[in-house]
mmCIF file of C-alpha atoms and ligand atoms in Angstrom:
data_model
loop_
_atom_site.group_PDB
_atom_site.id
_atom_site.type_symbol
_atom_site.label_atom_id
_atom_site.label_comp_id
_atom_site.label_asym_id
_atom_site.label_seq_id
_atom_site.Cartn_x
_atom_site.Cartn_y
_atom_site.Cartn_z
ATOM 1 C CA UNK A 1 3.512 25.161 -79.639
ATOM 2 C CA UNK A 2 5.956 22.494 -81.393
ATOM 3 C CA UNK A 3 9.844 23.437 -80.741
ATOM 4 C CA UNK A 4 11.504 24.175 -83.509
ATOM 5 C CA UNK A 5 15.147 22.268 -83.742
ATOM 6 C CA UNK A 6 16.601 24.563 -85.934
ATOM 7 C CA UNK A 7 15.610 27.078 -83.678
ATOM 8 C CA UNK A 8 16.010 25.753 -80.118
ATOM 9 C CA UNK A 9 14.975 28.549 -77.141
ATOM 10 C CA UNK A 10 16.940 29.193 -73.999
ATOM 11 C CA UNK A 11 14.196 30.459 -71.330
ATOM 12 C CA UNK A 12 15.516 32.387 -68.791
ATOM 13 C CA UNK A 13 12.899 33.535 -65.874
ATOM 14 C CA UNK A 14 13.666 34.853 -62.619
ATOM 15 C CA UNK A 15 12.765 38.131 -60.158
ATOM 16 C CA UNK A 16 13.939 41.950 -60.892
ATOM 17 C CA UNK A 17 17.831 41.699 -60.207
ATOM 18 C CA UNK A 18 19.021 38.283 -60.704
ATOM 19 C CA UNK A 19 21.098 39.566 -63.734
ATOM 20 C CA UNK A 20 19.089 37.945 -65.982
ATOM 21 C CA UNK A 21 19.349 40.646 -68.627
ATOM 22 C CA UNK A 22 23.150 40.475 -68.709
ATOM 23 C CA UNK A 23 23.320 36.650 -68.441
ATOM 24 C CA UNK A 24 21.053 36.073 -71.360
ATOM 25 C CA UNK A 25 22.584 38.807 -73.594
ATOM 26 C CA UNK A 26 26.102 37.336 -72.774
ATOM 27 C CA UNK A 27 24.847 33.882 -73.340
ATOM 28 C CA UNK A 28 23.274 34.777 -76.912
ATOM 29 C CA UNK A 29 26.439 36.180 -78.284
ATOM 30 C CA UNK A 30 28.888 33.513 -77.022
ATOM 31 C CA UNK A 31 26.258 31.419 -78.873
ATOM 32 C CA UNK A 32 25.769 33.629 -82.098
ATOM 33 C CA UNK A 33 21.859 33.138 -81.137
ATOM 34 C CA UNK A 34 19.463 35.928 -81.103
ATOM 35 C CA UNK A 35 18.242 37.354 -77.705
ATOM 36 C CA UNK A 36 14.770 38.314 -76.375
ATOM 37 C CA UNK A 37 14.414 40.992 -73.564
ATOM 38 C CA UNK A 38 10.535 40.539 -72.729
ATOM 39 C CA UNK A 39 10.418 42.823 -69.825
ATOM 40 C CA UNK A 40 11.497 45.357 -72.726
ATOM 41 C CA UNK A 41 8.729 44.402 -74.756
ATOM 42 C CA UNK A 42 6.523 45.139 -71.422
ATOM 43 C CA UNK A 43 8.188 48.697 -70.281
ATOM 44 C CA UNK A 44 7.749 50.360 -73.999
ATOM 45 C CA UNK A 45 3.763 48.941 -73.721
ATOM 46 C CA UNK A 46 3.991 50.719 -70.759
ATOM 47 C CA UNK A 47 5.675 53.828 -71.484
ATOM 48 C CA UNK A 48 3.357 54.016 -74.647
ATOM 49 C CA UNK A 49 -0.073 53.681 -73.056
ATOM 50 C CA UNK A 50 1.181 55.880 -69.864
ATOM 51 C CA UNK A 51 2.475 58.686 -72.712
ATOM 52 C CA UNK A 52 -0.888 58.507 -74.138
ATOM 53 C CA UNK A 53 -2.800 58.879 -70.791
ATOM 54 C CA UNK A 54 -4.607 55.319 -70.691
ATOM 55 C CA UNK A 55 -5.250 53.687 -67.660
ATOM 56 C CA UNK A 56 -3.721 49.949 -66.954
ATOM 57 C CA UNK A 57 -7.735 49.648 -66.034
ATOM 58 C CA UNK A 58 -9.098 50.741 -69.379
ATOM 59 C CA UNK A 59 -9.155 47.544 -71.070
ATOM 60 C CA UNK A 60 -10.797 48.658 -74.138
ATOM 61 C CA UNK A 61 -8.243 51.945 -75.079
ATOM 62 C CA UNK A 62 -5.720 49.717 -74.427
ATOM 63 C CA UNK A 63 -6.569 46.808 -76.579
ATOM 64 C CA UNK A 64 -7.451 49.578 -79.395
ATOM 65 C CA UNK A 65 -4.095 51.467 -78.676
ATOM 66 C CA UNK A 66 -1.801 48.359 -79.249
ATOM 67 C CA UNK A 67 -3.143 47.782 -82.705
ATOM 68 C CA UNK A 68 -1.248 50.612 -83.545
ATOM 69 C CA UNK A 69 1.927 49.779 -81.708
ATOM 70 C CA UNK A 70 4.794 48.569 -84.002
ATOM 71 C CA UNK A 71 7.474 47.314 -82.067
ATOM 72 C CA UNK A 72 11.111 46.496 -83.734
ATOM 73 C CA UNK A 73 14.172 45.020 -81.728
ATOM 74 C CA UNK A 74 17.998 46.073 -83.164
ATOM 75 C CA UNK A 75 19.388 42.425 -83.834
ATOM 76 C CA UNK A 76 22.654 42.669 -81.877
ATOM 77 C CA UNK A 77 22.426 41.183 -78.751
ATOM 78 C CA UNK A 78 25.567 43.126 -77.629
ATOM 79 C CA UNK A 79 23.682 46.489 -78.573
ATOM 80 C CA UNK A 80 20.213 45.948 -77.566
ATOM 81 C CA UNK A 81 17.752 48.515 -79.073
ATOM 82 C CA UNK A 82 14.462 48.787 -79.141
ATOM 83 C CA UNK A 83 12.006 50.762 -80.889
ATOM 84 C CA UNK A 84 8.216 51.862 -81.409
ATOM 85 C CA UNK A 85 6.504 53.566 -84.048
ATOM 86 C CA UNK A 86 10.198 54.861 -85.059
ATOM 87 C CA UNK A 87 11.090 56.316 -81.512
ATOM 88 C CA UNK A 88 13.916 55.408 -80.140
ATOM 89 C CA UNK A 89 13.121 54.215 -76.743
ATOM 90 C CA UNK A 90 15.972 51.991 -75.666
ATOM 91 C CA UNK A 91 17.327 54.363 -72.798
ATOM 92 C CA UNK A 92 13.511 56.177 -71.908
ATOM 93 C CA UNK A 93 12.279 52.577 -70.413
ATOM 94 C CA UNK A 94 15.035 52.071 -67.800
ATOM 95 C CA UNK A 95 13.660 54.264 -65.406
ATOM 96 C CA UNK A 96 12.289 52.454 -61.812
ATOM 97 C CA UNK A 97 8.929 54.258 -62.682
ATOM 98 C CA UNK A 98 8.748 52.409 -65.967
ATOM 99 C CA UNK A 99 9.462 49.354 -64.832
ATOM 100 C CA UNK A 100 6.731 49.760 -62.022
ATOM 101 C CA UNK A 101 4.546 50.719 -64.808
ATOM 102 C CA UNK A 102 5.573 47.535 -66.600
ATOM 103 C CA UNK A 103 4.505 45.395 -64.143
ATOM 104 C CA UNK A 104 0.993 47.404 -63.820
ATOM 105 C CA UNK A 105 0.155 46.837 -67.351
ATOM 106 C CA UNK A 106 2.434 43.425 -67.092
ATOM 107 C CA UNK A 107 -1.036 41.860 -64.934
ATOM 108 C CA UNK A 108 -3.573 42.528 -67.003
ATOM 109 C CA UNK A 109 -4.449 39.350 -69.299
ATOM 110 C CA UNK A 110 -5.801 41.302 -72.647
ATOM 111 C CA UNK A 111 -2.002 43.394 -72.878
ATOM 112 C CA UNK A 112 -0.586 39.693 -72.001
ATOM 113 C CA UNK A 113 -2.258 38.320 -74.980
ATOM 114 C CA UNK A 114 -1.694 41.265 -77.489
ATOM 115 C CA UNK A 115 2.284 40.576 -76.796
ATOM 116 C CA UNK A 116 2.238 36.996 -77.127
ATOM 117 C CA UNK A 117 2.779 37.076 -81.084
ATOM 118 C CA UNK A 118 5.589 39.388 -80.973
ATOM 119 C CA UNK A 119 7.588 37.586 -78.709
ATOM 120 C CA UNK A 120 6.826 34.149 -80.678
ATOM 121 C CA UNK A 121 7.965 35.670 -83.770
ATOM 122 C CA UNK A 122 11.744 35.952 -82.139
ATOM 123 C CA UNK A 123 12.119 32.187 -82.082
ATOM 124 C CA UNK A 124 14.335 32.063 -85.031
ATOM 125 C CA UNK A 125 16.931 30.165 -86.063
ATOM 126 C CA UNK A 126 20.339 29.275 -85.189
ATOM 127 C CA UNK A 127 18.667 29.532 -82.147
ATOM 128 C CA UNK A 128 16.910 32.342 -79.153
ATOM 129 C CA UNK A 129 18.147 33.332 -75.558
ATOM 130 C CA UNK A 130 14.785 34.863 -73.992
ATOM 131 C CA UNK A 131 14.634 36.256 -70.726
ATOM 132 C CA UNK A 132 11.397 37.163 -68.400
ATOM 133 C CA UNK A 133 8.565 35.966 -65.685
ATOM 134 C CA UNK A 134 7.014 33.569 -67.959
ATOM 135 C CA UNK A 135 8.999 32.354 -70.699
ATOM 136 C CA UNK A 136 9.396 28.775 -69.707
ATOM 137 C CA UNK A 137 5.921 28.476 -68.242
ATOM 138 C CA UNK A 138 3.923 30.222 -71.374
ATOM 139 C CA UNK A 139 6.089 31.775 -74.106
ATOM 140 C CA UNK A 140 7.565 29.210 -75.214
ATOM 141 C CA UNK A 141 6.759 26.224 -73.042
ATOM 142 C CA UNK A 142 8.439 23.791 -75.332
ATOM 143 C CA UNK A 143 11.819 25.605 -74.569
ATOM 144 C CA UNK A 144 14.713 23.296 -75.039
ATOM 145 C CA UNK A 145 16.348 24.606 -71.802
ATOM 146 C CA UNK A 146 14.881 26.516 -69.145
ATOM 147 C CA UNK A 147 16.686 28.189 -66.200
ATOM 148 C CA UNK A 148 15.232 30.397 -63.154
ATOM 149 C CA UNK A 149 18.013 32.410 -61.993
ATOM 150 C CA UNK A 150 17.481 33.661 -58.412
ATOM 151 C CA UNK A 151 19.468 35.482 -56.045
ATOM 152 C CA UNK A 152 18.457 36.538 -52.563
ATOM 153 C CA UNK A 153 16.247 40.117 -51.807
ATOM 154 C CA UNK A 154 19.498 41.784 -50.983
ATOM 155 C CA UNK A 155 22.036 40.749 -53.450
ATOM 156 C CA UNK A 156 19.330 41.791 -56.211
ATOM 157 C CA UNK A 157 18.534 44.926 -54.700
ATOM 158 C CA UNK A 158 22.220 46.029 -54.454
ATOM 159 C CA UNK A 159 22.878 45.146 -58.221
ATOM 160 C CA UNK A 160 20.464 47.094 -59.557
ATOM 161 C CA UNK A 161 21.307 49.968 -56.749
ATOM 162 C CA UNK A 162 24.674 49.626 -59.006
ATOM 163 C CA UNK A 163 23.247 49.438 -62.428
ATOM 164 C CA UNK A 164 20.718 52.642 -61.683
ATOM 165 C CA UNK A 165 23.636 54.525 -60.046
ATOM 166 C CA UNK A 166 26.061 53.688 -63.047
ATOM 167 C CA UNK A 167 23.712 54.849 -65.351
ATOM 168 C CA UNK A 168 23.241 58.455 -63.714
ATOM 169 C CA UNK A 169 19.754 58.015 -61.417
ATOM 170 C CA UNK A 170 19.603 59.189 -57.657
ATOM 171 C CA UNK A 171 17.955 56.084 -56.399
ATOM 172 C CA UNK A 172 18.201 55.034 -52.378
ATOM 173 C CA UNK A 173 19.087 51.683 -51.885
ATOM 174 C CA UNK A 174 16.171 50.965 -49.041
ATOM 175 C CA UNK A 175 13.157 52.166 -51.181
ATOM 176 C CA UNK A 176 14.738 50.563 -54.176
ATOM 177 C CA UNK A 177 14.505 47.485 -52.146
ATOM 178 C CA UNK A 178 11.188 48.127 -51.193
ATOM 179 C CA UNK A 179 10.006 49.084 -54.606
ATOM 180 C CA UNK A 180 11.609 45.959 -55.751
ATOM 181 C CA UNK A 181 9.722 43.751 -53.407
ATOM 182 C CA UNK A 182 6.484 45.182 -54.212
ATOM 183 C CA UNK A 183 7.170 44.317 -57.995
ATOM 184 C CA UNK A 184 8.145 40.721 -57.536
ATOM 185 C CA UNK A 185 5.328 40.205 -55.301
ATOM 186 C CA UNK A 186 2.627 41.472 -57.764
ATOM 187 C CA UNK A 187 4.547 39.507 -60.621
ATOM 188 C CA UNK A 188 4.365 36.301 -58.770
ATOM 189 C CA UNK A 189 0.875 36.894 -57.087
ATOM 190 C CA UNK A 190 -0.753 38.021 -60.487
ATOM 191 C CA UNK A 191 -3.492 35.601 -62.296
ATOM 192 C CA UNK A 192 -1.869 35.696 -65.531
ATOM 193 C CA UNK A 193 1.265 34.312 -66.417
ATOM 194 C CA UNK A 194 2.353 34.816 -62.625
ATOM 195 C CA UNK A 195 6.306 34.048 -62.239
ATOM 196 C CA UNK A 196 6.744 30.610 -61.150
ATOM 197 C CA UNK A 197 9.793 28.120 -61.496
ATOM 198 C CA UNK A 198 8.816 25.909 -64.541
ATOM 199 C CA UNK A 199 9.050 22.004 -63.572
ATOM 200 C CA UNK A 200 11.005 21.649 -65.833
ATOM 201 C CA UNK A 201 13.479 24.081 -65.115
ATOM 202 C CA UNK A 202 16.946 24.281 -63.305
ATOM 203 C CA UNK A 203 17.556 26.629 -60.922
ATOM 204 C CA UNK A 204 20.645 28.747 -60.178
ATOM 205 C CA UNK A 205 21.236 30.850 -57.174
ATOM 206 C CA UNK A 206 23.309 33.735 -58.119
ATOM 207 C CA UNK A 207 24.063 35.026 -55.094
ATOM 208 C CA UNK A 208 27.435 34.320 -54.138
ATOM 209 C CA UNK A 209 28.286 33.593 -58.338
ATOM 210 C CA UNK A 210 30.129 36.726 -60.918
ATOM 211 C CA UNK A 211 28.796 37.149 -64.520
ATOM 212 C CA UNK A 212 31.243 34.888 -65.568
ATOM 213 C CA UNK A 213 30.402 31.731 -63.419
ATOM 214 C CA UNK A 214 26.403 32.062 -64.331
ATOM 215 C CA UNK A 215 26.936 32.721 -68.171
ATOM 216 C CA UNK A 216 29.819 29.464 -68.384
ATOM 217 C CA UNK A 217 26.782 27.030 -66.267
ATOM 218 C CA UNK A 218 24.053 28.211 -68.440
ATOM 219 C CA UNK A 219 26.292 27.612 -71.658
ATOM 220 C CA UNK A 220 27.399 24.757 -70.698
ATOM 221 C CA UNK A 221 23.298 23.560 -69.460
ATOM 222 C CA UNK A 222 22.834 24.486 -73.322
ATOM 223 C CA UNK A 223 25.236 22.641 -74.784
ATOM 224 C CA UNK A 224 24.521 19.497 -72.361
ATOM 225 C CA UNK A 225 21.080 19.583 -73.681
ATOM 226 C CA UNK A 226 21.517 20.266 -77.286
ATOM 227 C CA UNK A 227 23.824 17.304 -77.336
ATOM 228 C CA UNK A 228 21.419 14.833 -75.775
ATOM 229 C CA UNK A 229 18.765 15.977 -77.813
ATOM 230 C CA UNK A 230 20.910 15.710 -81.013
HETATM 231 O O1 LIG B 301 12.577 42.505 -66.448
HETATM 232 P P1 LIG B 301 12.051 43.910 -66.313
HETATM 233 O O2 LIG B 301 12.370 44.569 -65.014
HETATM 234 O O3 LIG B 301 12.458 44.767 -67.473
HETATM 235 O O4 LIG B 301 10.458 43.754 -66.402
HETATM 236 C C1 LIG B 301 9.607 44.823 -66.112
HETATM 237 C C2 LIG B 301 8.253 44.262 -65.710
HETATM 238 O O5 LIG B 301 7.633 43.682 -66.852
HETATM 239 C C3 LIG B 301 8.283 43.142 -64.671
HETATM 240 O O6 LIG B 301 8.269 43.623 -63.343
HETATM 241 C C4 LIG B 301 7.041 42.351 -64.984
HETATM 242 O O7 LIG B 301 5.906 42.893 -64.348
HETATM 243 C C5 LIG B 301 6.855 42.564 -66.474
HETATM 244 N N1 LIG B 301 7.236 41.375 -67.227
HETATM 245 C C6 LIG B 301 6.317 40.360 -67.343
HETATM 246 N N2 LIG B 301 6.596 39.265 -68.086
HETATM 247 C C7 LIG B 301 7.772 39.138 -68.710
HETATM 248 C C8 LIG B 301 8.750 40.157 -68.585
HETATM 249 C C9 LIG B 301 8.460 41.263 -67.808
HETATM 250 O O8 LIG B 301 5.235 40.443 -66.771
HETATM 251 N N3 LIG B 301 8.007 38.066 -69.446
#
């Protein structure tokens, strides 16, 4: 796939907890670009074919069910919404169970394909922030900047302990961790579109960084790069 220049894409790939959801959203409006949250695009597939009782092993209902999926992203990166077939499902898909759903349906290469469109069609210009497993590696592979933002087990698993808890679930912060661990381990171990670090990527440990820090070095790895290539 050729890059587009007057669209350039910011990849940003990483493990469950690394804040890349917050980084990339922060990062798109600072840069008036739009914003793609791909493990959204995963957790409504998810909550879809789980709502309609088919199996992640039933290739064929689910390759039949998404033909009928129409998926639609609100365009503020600030106020992320997402919808399909007119429900509103922004708040419904950031349960734990979803996103362990998500990464069921996540390894199966025909529901990998079927998405692959959709989350091409974002590239748009002035420009797209999108964040995931493999967004650098197959997404958009010609990305003009790529970033794998990683943080250690811990540090991840006590964010999102934070973010759950903020939003109102009774989660425990040792089978979170657990749960978490089991995720990352089938997203990296899976045979399609497994989460690696792209070559060409630079990595950030976010570990001991704030919001702030991680969103002013990616924006300024942007800018860097935009420059050089202008
Ligand atoms: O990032 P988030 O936790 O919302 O992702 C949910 C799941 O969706 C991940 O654990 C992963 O299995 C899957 N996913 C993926 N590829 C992406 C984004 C998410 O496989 N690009």
């Amino acid at each position: 796939m050729q890059a587009r220049n007057d669209a350039p894409v910011l990849a940003i790939d990483g493990p469950s907890g690394t804040g890349k959801g917050t980084v990339g959203r922060l990062v798109a409006a600072r840069l008036d670009w739009h914003y793609l949250d791909s493990g959204a695009v995963y957790r409504v597939f998810a909550y879809m074919a789980d709502d309609n009782g088919i199996s992640h092993h039933d290739i064929d209902k689910l390759t039949d069910f998404s033909r009928n999926l129409r998926m639609s992203f609100a365009p503020d990166p600030s106020a992320p919404a997402i919808f399909c077939n007119d429900l509103d499902l922004t708040e419904a898909i950031r349960t734990e169970r979803c996103g362990e759903l998500a990464s069921l349906y996540a390894a199966v290469p025909e529901v990998r394909s079927v998405l692959l469109d959709l989350q091409r069609a974002q590239q748009r210009p002035p420009g797209l922030v999108a964040d995931g497993r493999d967004m650098g590696s197959t997404v958009f592979p010609d990305a003009e900047v790529k970033i794998y933002l990683d943080a250690s087990a811990e540090e991840r698993a006590r964010r999102r302990y934070k973010q759950l808890k903020e939003k109102g679930f009774d989660v425990s912060l040792a089978r979170l961790r657990q749960e978490m661990g089991e995720r990352d381990r089938r997203d990296a171990s899976r045979a399609a579109s497994p989460l690696v670090v792209a070559a060409d990527a630079s990595r950030i440990d976010t570990s001991d960084m704030t919001i702030v820090e991680v969103v002013d070095a990616v924006t300024r790895l942007v800018e860097t790069r935009l420059d050089a290539l202008r």
